[in-house]
PDB file of C-alpha atoms in Angstrom:
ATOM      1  CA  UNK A  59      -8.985 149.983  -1.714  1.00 58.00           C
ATOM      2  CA  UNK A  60      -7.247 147.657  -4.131  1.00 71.00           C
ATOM      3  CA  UNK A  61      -5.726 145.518  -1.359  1.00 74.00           C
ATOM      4  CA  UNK A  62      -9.511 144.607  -0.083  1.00 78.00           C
ATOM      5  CA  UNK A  63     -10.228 143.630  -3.720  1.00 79.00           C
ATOM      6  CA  UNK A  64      -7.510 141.346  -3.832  1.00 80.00           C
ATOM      7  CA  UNK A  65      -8.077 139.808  -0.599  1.00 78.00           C
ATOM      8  CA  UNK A  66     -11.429 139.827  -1.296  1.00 81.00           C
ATOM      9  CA  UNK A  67     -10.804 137.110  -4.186  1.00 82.00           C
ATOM     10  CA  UNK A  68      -8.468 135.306  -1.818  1.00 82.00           C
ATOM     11  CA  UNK A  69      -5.192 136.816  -2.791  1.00 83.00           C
ATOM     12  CA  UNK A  70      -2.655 138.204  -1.186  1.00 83.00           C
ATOM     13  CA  UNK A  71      -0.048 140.797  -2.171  1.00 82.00           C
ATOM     14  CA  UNK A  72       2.479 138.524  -2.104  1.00 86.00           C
ATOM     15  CA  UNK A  73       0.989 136.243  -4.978  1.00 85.00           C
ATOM     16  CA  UNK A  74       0.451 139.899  -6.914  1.00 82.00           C
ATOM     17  CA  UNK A  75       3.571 140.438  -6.319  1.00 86.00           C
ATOM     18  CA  UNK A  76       4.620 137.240  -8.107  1.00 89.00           C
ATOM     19  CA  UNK A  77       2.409 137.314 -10.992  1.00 85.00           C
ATOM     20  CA  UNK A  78       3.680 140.536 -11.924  1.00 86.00           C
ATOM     21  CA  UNK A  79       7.142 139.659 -12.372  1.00 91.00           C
ATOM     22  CA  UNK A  80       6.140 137.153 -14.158  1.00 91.00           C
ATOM     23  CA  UNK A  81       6.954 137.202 -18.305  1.00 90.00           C
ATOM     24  CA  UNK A  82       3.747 138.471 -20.122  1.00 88.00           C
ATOM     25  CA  UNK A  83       2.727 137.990 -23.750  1.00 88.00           C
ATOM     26  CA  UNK A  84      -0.057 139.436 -25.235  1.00 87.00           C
ATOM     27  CA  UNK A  85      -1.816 137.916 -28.702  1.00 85.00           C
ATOM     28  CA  UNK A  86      -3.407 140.450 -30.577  1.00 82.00           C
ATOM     29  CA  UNK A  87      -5.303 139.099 -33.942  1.00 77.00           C
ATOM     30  CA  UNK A  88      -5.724 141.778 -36.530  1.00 74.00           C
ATOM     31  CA  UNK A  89      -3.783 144.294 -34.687  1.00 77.00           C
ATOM     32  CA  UNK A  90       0.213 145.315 -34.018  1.00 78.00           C
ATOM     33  CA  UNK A  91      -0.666 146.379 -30.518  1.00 84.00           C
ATOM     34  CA  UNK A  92       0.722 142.768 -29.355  1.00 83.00           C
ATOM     35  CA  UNK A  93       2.123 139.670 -31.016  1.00 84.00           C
ATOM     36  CA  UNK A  94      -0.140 138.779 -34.013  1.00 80.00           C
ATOM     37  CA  UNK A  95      -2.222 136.140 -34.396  1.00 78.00           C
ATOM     38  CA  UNK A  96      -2.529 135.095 -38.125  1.00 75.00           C
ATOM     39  CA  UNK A  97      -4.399 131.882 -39.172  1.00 72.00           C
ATOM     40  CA  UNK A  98      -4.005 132.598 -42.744  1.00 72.00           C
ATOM     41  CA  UNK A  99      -0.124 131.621 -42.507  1.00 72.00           C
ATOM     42  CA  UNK A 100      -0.727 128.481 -41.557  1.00 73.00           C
ATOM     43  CA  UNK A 101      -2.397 127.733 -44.710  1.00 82.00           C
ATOM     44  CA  UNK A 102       0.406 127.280 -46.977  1.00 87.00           C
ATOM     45  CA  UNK A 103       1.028 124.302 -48.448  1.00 91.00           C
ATOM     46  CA  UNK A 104       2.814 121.801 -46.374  1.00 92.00           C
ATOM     47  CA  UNK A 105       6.470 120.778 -47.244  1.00 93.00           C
ATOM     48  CA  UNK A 106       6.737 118.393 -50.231  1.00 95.00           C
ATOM     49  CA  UNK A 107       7.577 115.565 -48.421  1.00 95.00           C
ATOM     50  CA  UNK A 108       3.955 115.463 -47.354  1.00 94.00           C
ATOM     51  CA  UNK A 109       2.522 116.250 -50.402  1.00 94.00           C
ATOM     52  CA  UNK A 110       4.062 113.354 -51.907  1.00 95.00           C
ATOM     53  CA  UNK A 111       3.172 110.866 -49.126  1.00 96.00           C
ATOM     54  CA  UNK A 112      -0.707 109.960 -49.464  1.00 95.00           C
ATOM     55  CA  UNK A 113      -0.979 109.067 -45.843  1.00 96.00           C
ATOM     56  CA  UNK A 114       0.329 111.820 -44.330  1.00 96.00           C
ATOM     57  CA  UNK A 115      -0.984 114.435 -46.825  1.00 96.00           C
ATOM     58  CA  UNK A 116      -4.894 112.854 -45.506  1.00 95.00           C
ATOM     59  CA  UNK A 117      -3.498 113.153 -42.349  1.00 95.00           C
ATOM     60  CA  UNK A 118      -2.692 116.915 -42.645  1.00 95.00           C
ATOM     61  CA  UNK A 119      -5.982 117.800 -45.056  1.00 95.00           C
ATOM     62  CA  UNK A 120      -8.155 116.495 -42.201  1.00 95.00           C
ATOM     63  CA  UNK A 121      -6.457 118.436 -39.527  1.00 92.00           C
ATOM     64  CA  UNK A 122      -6.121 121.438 -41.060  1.00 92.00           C
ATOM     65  CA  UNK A 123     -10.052 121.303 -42.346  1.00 94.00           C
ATOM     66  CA  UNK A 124     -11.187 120.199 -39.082  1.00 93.00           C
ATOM     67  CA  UNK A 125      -9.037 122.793 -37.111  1.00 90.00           C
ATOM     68  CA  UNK A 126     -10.696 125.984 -39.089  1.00 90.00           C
ATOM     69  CA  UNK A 127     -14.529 124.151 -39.165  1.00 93.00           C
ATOM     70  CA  UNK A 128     -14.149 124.191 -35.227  1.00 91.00           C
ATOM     71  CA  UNK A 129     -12.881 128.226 -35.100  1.00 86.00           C
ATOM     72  CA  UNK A 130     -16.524 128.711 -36.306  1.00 89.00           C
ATOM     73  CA  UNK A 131     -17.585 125.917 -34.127  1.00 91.00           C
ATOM     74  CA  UNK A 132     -18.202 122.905 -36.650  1.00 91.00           C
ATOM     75  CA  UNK A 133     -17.990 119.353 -35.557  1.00 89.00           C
ATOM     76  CA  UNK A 134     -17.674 118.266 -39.067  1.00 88.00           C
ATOM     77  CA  UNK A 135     -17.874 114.398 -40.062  1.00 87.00           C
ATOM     78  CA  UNK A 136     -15.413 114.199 -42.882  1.00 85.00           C
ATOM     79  CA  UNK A 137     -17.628 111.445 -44.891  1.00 88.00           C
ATOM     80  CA  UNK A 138     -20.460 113.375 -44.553  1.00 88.00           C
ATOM     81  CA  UNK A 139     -20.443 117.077 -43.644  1.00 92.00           C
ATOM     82  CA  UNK A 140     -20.479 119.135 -46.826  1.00 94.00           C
ATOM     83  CA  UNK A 141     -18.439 122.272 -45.038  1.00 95.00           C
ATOM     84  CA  UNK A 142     -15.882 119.404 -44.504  1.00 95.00           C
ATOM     85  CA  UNK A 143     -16.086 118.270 -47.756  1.00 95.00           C
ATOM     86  CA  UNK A 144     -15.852 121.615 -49.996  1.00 96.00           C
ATOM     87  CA  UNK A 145     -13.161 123.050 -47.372  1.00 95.00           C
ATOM     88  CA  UNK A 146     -11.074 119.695 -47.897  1.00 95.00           C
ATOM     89  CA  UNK A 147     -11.737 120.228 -51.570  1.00 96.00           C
ATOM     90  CA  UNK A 148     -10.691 123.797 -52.012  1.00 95.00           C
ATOM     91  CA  UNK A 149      -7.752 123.374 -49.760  1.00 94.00           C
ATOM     92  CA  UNK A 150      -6.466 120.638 -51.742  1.00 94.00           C
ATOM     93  CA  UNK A 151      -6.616 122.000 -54.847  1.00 94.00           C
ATOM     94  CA  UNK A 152      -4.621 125.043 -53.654  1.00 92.00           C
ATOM     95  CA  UNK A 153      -2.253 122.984 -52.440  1.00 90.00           C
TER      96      UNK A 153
END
């Protein structure tokens, strides 16, 4: 039964045979069933030499803001969005 499936979808147990001896890792956000996933790690604040640069710290802000606007799936204009703006704002100051 399984073997029709798989050559069904073009496969053959040869390739199965490959892919399962192949190295599997498994993300698992919010849970310890797998590796976990945690965003809010990556908000600490970046090493000094950044903070200290102007340029770079931009740099960083603007990634970091527009990395966690587009999780929620916000194409944010960092002049004029306001989600960019107070997000920018409040992850400054924590910084």
């Amino acid at each position: 039964m399984w073997k029709e499936g798989i050559e069904g979808h073009h496969q053959d147990s040869a390739r199965v045979e490959k892919f399962s001896n192949v190295e599997k890792t498994i993300y698992t956000p919010g849970s310890s069933a797998g590796i976990s996933v945690n965003v809010l790690s990556s908000l600490e604040a970046p090493p000094e030499n950044i903070l200290e640069d102007s340029d770079a710290f931009t740099s960083y802000l603007s990634t970091t803001v527009s990395s966690l606007l587009s999780l929620i799936g916000i194409e944010a204009d960092s002049v004029e969005s306001v989600e960019y703006l107070l997000l920018a704002q409040l992850i400054s100051t924590a910084w």
